[in-house]
CSV table of C-alpha atoms in Angstrom, one decimal:
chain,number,residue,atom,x,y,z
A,1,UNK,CA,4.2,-24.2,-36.8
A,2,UNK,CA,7.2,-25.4,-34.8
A,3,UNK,CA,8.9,-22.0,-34.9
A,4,UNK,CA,5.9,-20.4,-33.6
A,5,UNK,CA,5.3,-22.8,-30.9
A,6,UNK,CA,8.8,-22.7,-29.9
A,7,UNK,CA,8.4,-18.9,-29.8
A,8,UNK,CA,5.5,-19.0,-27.5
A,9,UNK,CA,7.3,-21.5,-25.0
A,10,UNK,CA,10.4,-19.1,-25.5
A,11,UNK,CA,8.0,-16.4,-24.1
A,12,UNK,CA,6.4,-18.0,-21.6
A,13,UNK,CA,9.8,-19.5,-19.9
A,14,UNK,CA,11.2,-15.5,-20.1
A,15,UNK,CA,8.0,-14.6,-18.4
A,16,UNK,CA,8.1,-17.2,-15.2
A,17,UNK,CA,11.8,-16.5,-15.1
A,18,UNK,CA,11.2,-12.8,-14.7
A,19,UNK,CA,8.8,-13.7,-12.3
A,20,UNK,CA,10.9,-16.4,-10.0
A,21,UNK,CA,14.0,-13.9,-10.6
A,22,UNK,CA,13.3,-9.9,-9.6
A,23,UNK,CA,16.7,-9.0,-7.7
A,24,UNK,CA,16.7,-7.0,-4.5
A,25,UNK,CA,18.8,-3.5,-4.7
A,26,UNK,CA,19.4,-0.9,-2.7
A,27,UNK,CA,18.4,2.5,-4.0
A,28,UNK,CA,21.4,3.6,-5.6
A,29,UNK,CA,22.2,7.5,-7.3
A,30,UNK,CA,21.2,5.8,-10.6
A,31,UNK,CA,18.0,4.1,-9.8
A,32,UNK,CA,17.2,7.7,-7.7
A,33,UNK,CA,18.0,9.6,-11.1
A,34,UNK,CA,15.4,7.8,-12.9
A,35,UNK,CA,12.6,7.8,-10.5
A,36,UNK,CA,13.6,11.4,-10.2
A,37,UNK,CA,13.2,11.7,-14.1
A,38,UNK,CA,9.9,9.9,-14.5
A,39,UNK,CA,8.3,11.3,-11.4
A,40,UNK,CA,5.3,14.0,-11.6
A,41,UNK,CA,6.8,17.2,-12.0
A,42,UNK,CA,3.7,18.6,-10.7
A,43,UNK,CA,0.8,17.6,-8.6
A,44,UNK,CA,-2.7,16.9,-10.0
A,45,UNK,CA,-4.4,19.6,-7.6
A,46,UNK,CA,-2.4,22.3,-7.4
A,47,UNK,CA,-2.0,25.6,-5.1
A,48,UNK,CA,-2.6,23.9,-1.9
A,49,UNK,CA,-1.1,24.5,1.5
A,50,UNK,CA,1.8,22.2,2.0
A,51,UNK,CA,1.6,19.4,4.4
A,52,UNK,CA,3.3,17.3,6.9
A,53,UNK,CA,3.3,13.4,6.1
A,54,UNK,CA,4.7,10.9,8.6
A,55,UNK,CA,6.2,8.4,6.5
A,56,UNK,CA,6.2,5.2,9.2
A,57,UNK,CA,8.8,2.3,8.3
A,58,UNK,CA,9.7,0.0,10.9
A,59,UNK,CA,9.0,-3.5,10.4
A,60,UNK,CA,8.7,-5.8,13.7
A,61,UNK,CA,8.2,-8.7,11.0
A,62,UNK,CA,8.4,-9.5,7.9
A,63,UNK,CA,11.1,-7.0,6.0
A,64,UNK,CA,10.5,-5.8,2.6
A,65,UNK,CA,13.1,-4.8,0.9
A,66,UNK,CA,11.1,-1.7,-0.8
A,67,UNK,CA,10.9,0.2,2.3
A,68,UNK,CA,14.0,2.4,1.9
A,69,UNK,CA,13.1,3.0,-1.8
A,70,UNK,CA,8.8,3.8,-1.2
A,71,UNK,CA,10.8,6.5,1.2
A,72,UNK,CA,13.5,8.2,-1.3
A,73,UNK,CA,10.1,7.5,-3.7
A,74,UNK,CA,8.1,9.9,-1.3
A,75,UNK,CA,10.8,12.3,-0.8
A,76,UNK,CA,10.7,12.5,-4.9
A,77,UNK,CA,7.5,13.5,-4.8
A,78,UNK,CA,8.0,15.9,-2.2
A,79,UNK,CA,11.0,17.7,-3.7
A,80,UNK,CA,8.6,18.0,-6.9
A,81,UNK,CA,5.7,19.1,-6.2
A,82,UNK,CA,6.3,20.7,-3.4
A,83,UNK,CA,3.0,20.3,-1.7
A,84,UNK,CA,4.0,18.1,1.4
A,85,UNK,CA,7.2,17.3,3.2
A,86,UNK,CA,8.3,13.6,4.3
A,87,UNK,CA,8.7,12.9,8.3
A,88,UNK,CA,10.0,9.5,8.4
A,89,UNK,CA,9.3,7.7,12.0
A,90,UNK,CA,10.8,4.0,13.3
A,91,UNK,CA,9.3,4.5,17.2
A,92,UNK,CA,6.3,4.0,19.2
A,93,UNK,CA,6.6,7.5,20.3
A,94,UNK,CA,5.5,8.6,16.8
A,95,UNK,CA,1.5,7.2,18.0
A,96,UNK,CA,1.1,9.3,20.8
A,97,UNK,CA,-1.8,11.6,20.4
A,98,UNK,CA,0.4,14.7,20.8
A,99,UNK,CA,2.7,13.2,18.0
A,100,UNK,CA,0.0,12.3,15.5
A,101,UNK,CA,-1.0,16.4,15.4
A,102,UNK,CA,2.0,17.4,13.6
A,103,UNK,CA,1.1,15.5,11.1
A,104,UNK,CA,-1.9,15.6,8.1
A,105,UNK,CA,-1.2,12.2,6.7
A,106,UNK,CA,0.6,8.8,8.0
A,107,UNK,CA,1.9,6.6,5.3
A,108,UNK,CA,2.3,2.7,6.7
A,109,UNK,CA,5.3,2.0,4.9
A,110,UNK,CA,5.4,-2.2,4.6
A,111,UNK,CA,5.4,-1.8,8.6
A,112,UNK,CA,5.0,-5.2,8.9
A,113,UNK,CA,4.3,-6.9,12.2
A,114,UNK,CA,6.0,-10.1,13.2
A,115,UNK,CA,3.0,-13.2,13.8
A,116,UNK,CA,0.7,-15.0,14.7
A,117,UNK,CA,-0.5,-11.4,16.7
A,118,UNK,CA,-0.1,-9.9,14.0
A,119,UNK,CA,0.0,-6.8,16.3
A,120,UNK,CA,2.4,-3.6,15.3
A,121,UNK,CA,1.8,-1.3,18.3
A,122,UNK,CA,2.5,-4.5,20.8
A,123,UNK,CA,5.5,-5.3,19.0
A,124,UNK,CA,6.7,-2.0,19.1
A,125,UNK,CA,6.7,-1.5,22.8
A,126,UNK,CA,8.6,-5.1,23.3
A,127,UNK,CA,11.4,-3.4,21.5
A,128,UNK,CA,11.1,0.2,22.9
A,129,UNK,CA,10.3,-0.2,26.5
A,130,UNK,CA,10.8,-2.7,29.2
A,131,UNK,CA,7.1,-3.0,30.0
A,132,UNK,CA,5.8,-6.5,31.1
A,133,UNK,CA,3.3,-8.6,28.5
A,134,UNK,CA,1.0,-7.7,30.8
A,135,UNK,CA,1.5,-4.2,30.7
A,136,UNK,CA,1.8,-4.3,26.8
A,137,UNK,CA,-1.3,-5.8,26.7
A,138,UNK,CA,-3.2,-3.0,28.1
A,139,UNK,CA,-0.9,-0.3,26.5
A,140,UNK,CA,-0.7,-1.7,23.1
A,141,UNK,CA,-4.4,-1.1,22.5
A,142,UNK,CA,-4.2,2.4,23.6
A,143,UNK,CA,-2.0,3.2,20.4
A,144,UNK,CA,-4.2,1.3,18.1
A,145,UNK,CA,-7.0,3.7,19.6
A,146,UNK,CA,-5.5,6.9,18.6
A,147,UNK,CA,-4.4,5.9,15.3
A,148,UNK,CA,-8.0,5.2,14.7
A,149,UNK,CA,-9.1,8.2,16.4
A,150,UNK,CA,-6.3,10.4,14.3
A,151,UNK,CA,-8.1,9.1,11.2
A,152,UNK,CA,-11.4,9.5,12.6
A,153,UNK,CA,-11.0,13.4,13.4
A,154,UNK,CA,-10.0,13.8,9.8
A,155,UNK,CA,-6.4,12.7,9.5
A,156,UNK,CA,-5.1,10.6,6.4
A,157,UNK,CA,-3.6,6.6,6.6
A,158,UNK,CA,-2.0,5.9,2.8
A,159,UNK,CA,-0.9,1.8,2.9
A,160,UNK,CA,1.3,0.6,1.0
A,161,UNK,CA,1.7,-3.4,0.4
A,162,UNK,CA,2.2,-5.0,3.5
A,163,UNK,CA,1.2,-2.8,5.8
A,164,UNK,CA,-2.4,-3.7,5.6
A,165,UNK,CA,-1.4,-6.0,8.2
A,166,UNK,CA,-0.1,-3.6,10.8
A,167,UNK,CA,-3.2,-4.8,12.9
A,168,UNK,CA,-4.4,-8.0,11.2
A,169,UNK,CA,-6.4,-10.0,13.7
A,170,UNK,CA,-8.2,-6.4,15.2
A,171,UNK,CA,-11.8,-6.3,12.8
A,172,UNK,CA,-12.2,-2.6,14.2
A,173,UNK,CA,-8.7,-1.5,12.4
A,174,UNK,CA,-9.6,-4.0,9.7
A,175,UNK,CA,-13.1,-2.0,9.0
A,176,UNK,CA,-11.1,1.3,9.4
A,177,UNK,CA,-8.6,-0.2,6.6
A,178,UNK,CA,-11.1,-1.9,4.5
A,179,UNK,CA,-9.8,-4.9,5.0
A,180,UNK,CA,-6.8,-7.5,6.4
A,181,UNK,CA,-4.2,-9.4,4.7
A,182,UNK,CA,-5.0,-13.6,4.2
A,183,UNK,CA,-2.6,-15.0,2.1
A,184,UNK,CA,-0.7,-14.5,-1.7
A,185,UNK,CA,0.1,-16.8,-4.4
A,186,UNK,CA,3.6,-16.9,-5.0
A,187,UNK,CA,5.0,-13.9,-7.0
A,188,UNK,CA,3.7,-13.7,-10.7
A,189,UNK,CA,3.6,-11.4,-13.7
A,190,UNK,CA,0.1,-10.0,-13.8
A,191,UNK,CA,-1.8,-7.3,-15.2
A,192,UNK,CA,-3.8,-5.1,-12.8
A,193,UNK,CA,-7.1,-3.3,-13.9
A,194,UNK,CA,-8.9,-0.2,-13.3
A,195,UNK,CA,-12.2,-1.0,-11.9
A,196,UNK,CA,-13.6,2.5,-13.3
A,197,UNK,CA,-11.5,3.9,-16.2
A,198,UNK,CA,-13.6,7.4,-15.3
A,199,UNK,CA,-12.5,7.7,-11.7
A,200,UNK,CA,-9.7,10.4,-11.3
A,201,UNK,CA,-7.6,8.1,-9.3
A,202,UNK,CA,-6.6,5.8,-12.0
A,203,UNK,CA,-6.1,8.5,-14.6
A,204,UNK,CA,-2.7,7.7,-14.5
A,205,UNK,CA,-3.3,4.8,-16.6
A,206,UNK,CA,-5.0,5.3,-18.9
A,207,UNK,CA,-7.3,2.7,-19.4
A,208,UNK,CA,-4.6,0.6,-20.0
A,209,UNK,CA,-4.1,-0.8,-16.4
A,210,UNK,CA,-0.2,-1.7,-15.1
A,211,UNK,CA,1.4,-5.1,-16.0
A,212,UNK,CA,4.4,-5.7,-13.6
A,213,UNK,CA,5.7,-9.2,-11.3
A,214,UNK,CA,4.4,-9.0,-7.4
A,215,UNK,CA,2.7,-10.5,-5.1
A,216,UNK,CA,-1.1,-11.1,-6.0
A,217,UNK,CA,-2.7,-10.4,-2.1
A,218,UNK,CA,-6.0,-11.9,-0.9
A,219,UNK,CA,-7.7,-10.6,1.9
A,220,UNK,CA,-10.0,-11.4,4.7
A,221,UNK,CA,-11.8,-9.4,7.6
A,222,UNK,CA,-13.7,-6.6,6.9
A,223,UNK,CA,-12.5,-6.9,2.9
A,224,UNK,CA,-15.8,-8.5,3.0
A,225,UNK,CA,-17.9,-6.0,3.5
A,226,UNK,CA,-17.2,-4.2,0.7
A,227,UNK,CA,-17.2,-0.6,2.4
A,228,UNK,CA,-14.4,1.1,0.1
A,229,UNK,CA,-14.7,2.5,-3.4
A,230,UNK,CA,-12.5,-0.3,-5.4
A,231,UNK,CA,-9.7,1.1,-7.7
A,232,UNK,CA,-7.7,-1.9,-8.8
A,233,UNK,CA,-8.5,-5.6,-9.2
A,234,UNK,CA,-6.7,-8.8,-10.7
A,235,UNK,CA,-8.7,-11.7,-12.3
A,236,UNK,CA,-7.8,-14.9,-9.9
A,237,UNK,CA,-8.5,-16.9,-13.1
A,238,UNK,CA,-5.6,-15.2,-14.4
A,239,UNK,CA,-3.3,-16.2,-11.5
A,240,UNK,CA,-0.9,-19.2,-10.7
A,241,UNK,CA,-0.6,-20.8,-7.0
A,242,UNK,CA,-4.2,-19.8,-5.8
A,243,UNK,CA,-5.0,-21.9,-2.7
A,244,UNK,CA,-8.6,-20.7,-1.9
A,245,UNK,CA,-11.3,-21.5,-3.4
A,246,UNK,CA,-13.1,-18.0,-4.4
A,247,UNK,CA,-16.6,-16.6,-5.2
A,248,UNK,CA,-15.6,-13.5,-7.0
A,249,UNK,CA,-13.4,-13.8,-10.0
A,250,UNK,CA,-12.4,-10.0,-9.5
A,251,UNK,CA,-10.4,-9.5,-6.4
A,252,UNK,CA,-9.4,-6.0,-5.4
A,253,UNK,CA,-6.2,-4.7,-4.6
A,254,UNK,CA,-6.2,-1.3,-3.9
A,255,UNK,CA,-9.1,1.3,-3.1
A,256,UNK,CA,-10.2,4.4,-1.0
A,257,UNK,CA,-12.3,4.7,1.5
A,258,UNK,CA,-14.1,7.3,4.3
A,259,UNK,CA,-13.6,6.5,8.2
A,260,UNK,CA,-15.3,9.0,10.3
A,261,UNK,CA,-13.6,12.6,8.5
A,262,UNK,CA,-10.7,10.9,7.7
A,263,UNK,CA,-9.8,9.0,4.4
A,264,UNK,CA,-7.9,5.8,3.8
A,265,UNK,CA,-6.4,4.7,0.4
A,266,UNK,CA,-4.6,1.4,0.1
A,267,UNK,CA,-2.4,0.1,-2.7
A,268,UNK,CA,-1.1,-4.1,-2.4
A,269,UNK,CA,1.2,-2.8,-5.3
A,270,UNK,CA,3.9,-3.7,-5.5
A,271,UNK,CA,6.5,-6.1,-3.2
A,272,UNK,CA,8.9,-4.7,-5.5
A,273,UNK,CA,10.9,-1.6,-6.3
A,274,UNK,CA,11.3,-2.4,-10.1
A,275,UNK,CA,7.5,-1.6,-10.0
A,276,UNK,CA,8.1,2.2,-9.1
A,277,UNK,CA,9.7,2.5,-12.6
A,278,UNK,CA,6.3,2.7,-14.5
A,279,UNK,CA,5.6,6.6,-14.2
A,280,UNK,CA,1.9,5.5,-14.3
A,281,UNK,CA,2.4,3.9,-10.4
A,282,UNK,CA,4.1,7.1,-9.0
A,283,UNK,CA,1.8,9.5,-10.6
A,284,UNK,CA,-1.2,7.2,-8.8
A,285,UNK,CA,0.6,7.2,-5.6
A,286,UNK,CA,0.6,10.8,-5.5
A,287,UNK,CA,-2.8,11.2,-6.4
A,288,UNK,CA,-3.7,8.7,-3.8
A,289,UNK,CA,-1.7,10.3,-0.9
A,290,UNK,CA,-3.4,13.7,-2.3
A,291,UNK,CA,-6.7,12.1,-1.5
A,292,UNK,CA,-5.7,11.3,2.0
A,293,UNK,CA,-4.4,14.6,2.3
A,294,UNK,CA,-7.8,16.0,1.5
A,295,UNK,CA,-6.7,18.2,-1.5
A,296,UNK,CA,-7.8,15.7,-4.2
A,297,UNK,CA,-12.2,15.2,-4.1
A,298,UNK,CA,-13.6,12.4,-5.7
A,299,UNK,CA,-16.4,9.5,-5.4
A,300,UNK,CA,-15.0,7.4,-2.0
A,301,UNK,CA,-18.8,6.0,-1.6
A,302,UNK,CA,-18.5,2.2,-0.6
A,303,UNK,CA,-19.6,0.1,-3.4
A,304,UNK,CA,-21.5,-2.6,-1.0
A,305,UNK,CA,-21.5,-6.0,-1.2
A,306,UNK,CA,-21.7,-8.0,-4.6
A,307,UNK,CA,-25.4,-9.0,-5.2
């Protein structure tokens, strides 16, 4: 009995230390050559026309130290299937209407704004241009307007992690997202599900969902109205550190969802580039970004509020 219990306390410490300990990197040859080995080789719909994705990565905010690797991650992909090329963008030039044509999906790359605005395209200009706060207020908008419209006419928006709070205090861009960012427990070892095992977005795994350390998000905003077709959830039972008291034991973190012709998909994994080394993730990042693209087809209804 002692050995056992002293097993089981042996695990548990491995696990929180795991979880407290998840070292930062930079994308070296070696961690490329395995992504590059363990990557789709192929995409899930194939003999399409290739597209132009605008992979967007500056951070006015918070940094997260993933960005350079979601973007060697995405040229992966690329190089491999071959169905889309990677346009990777730091300026506000890159949300001019004329700009936002070249391109059939934008990817918010952890393009984190700095608070409490909360505000991306405002942040942007402070850096860019030498317009007054005054001017920024009426030109920051303006931007947030044709991203909306870009997705509205039918372009894509793929989010990864912490770009869900590019606009956090706007509801409009929250409703076009499907929700904004509230708060996360610290980071933890948890097991993500699939809410449907059927839908061809979580194919990659299998029914057996993905186990990994990150950030378990919580949202607020339009999360609440439910008007996205869920893919992932955590059980906030299961979790450490949660601050809020909750009313649904299943919170979602990633899902897909119509706005106007366009099509959004979000993923809140992962804060961390040791995640991309499950095959499972990248295979449902390209599927996802094939969604936005408009190449993959499959049930986007919302699922409505909980009764």
């Amino acid at each position: 009995m002692k050995k056992v219990t002293l097993t089981a306390l042996l695990s548990i410490f491995c696990l929180l230390a795991k979880a407290q300990n998840i070292q930062e990197f930079e994308p070296n040859d070696e961690w490329l050559a395995k992504i590059e080995k363990i990557a789709p080789n192929e995409p899930t719909v194939k003999n399409v026309s290739k597209k132009k994705i605008l992979v967007f990565s500056k951070a006015t905010g918070f940094y997260h130290w993933t960005i350079p690797h979601n973007i060697e991650m995405l040229k992966i992909l690329a190089k491999k299937t071959k169905i889309f090329e990677v346009h990777v963008g730091y300026d506000i030039q890159k949300f001019e209407k004329k700009s936002l044509k070249n391109y059939d999906a934008v990817v918010f790359n952890n393009c984190n704004p700095s608070g409490p605005d909360r505000d991306l395209f405002a942040d942007l200009l402070r850096q860019n241009t030498s317009l007054s706060d005054a001017e920024i207020k009426i030109k920051a908008p303006a931007y947030e307007e044709n991203m909306m419209n870009y997705v509205k006419k039918g372009g894509g928006l793929m989010i990864l992690h912490g770009a869900i709070t590019v606009q956090n205090n706007s509801m409009e861009f929250s409703k076009m997202t499907g929700g904004s960012f509230d708060y996360h427990p610290k980071q933890q070892e948890m097991h993500v599900k699939e809410v449907d095992t059927n839908h061809p977005l979580v194919r990659a795994f299998k029914g057996k969902g993905l186990t990994h350390v990150d950030e378990p998000y919580f949202f607020k905003n339009a999360y609440f109205d439910y008007n996205f077709r869920p893919l992932l959830y955590i059980e906030v039972d299961q979790l450490e550190d949660v601050r809020k008291a909750v009313n649904n034991n299943i919170n979602y973190v990633s899902w897909i969802k119509r706005y106007g012709k366009g099509r959004v998909f979000y993923s809140s994994p992962s804060h961390n580039a040791q995640s991309l080394e499950n095959p499972e993730l990248l295979q449902y990042f390209l599927d996802g970004l094939q969604y936005v693209l408009g190449d993959l087809k499959c049930d986007d209804s919302p699922m409505g509020k909980p009764k």
